[in-house]
Coordinates of C-alpha atoms in Angstrom, one line a residue:
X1 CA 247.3 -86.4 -23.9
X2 CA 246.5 -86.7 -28.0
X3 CA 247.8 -90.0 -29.3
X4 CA 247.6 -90.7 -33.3
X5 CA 245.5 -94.0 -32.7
X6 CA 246.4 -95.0 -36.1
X7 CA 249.9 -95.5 -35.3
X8 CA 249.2 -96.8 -32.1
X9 CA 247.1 -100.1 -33.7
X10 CA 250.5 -100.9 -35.1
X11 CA 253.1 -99.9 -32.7
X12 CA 251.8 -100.3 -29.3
X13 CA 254.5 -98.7 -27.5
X14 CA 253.8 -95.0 -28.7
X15 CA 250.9 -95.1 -25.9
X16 CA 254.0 -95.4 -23.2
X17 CA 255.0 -91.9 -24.8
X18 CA 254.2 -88.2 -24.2
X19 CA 252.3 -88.4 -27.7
X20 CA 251.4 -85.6 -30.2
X21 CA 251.3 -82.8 -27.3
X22 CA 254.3 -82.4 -24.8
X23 CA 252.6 -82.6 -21.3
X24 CA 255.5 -79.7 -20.7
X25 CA 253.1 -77.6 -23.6
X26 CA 250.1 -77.6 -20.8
X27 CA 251.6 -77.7 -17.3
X28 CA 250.9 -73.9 -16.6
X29 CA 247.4 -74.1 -17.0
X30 CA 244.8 -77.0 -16.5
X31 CA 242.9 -78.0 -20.1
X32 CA 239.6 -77.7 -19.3
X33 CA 238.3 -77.9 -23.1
X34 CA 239.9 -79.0 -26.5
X35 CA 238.4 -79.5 -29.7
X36 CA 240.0 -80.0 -33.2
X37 CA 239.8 -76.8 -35.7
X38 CA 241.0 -79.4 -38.9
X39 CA 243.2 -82.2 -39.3
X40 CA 246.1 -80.6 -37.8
X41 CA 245.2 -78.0 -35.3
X42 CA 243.6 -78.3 -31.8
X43 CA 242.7 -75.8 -29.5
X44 CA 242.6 -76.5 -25.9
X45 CA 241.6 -73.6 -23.1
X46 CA 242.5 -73.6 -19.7
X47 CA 240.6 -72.5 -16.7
X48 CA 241.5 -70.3 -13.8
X49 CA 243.5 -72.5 -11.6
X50 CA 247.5 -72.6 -13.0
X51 CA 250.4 -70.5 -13.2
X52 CA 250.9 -67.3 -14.8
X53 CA 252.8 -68.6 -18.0
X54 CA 255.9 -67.0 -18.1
X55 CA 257.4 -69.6 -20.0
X56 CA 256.7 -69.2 -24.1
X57 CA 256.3 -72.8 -24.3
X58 CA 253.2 -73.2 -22.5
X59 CA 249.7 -72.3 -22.0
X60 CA 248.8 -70.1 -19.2
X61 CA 245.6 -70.3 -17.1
X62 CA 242.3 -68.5 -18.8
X63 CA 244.1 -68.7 -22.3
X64 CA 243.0 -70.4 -25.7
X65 CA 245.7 -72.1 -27.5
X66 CA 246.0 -73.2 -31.1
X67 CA 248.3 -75.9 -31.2
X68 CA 250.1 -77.4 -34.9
X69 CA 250.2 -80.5 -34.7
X70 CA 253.0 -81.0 -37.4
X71 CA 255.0 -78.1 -36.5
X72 CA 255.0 -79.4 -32.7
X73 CA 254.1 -75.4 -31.6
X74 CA 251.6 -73.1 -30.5
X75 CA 250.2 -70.9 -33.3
X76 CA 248.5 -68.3 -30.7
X77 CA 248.1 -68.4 -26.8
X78 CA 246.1 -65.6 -26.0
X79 CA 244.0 -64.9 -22.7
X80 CA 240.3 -65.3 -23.0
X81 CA 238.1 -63.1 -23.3
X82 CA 235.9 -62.6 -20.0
X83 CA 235.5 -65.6 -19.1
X84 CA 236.5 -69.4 -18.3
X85 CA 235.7 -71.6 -20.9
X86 CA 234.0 -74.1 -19.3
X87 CA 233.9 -77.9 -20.1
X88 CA 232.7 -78.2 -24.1
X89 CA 234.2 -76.6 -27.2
X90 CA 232.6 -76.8 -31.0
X91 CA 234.8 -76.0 -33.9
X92 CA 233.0 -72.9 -36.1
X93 CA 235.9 -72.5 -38.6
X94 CA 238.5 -70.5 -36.9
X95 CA 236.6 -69.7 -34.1
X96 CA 235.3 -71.9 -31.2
X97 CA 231.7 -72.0 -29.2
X98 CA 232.5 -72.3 -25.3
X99 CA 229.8 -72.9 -22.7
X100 CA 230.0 -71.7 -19.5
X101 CA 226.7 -70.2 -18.2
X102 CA 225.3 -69.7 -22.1
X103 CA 227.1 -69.6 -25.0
X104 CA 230.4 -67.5 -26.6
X105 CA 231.8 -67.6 -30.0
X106 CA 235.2 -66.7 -29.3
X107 CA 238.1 -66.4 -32.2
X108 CA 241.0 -68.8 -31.8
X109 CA 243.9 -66.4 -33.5
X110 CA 243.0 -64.0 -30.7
X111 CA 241.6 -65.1 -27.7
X112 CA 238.7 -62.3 -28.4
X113 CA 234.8 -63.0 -27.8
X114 CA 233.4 -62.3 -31.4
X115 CA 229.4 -62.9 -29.8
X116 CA 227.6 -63.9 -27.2
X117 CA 223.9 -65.2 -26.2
X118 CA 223.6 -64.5 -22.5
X119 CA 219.9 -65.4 -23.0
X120 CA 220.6 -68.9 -23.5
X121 CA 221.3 -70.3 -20.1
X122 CA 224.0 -73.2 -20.1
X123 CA 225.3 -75.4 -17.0
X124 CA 228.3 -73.0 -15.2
X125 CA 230.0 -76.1 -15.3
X126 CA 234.1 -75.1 -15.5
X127 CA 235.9 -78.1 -15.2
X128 CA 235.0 -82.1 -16.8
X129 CA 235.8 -83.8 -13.8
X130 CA 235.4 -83.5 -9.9
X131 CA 232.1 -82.1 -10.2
X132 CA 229.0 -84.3 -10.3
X133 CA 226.1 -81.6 -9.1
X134 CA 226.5 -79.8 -12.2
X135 CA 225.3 -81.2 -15.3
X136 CA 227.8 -80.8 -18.5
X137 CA 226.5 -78.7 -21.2
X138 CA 224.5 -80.8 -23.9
X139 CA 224.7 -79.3 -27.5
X140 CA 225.0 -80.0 -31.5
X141 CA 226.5 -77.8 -33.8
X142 CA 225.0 -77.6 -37.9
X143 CA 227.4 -79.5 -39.8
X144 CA 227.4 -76.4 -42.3
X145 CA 227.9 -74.7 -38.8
X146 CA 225.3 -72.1 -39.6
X147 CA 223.0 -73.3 -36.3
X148 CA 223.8 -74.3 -33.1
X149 CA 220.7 -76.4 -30.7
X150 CA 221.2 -76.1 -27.0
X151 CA 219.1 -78.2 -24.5
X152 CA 217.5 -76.3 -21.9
X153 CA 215.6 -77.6 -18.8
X154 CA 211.9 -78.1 -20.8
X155 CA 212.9 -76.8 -24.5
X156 CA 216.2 -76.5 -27.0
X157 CA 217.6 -73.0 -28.1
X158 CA 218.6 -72.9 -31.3
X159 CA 221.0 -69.9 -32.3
X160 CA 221.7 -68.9 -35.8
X161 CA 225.3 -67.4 -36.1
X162 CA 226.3 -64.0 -38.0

């Protein structure tokens, strides 16, 4: 659920609401990861377990969807590329870094997996909750978003995008 916090200090009540994203908007697939893009667009992905998304309104299982905030309606639901996304997902631009066994820039308009580092290993961890024998995924992403440090078991990787 995405509230606007700001209008909830003054009016209470909006909490008691569906808020900014209709829960209808995410009931085919279960959100495993969501970041913000800007001040008006989130991107959520779903993991494997779901339906199949017939319905236009919603976002399927395995997808990536950008979702307007203002205009109340999905920008792109596309499937993702190869793989879940796993638990954590940094805002590049338009694109999104998703860990799931080491890290994948993937493109939000498209779904598409733009590059990947399978020699930086990363937790397979592919859901935020339920799961306590595998650590979550620990990273920081450059604030000019150039460089991205990942901890590893004795060291931290840092990746420099294209």
């Amino acid at each position: 659920m995405v509230y606007d916090t700001a209008l909830a200090l003054t009016d209470p009540g909006t909490l008691d609401g569906e808020g900014l994203l209709p829960a209808e908007a995410v009931m085919n697939g279960e959100v495993t990861a969501g970041c913000w893009l800007d001040g008006d667009r989130l991107v959520l992905a779903t993991g494997g377990e779901g339906g199949s998304g017939e319905d236009d309104s919603t976002l399927p299982a395995r997808h990536l969807g950008v979702w307007s905030v203002s205009e109340g309606r999905w920008l792109h639901r596309n499937p993702i590329a190869d793989a879940e996304p796993g638990v954590l997902l940094l805002p590049r631009g338009d694109h999104v870094i998703s860990l799931l066994g080491h890290p994948r820039l993937l493109d939000t308009a498209t779904g598409r997996l733009v590059a990947e580092w399978p020699e930086v290993g990363v937790p397979a961890k592919a859901t935020c909750f339920g799961v306590t024998h595998v650590p979550s995924p620990v990273a920081a992403l450059h604030p000019d978003g150039t460089r991205l440090a990942i901890a590893q078991t004795d060291s931290i990787a840092l990746i420099t995008f294209p």
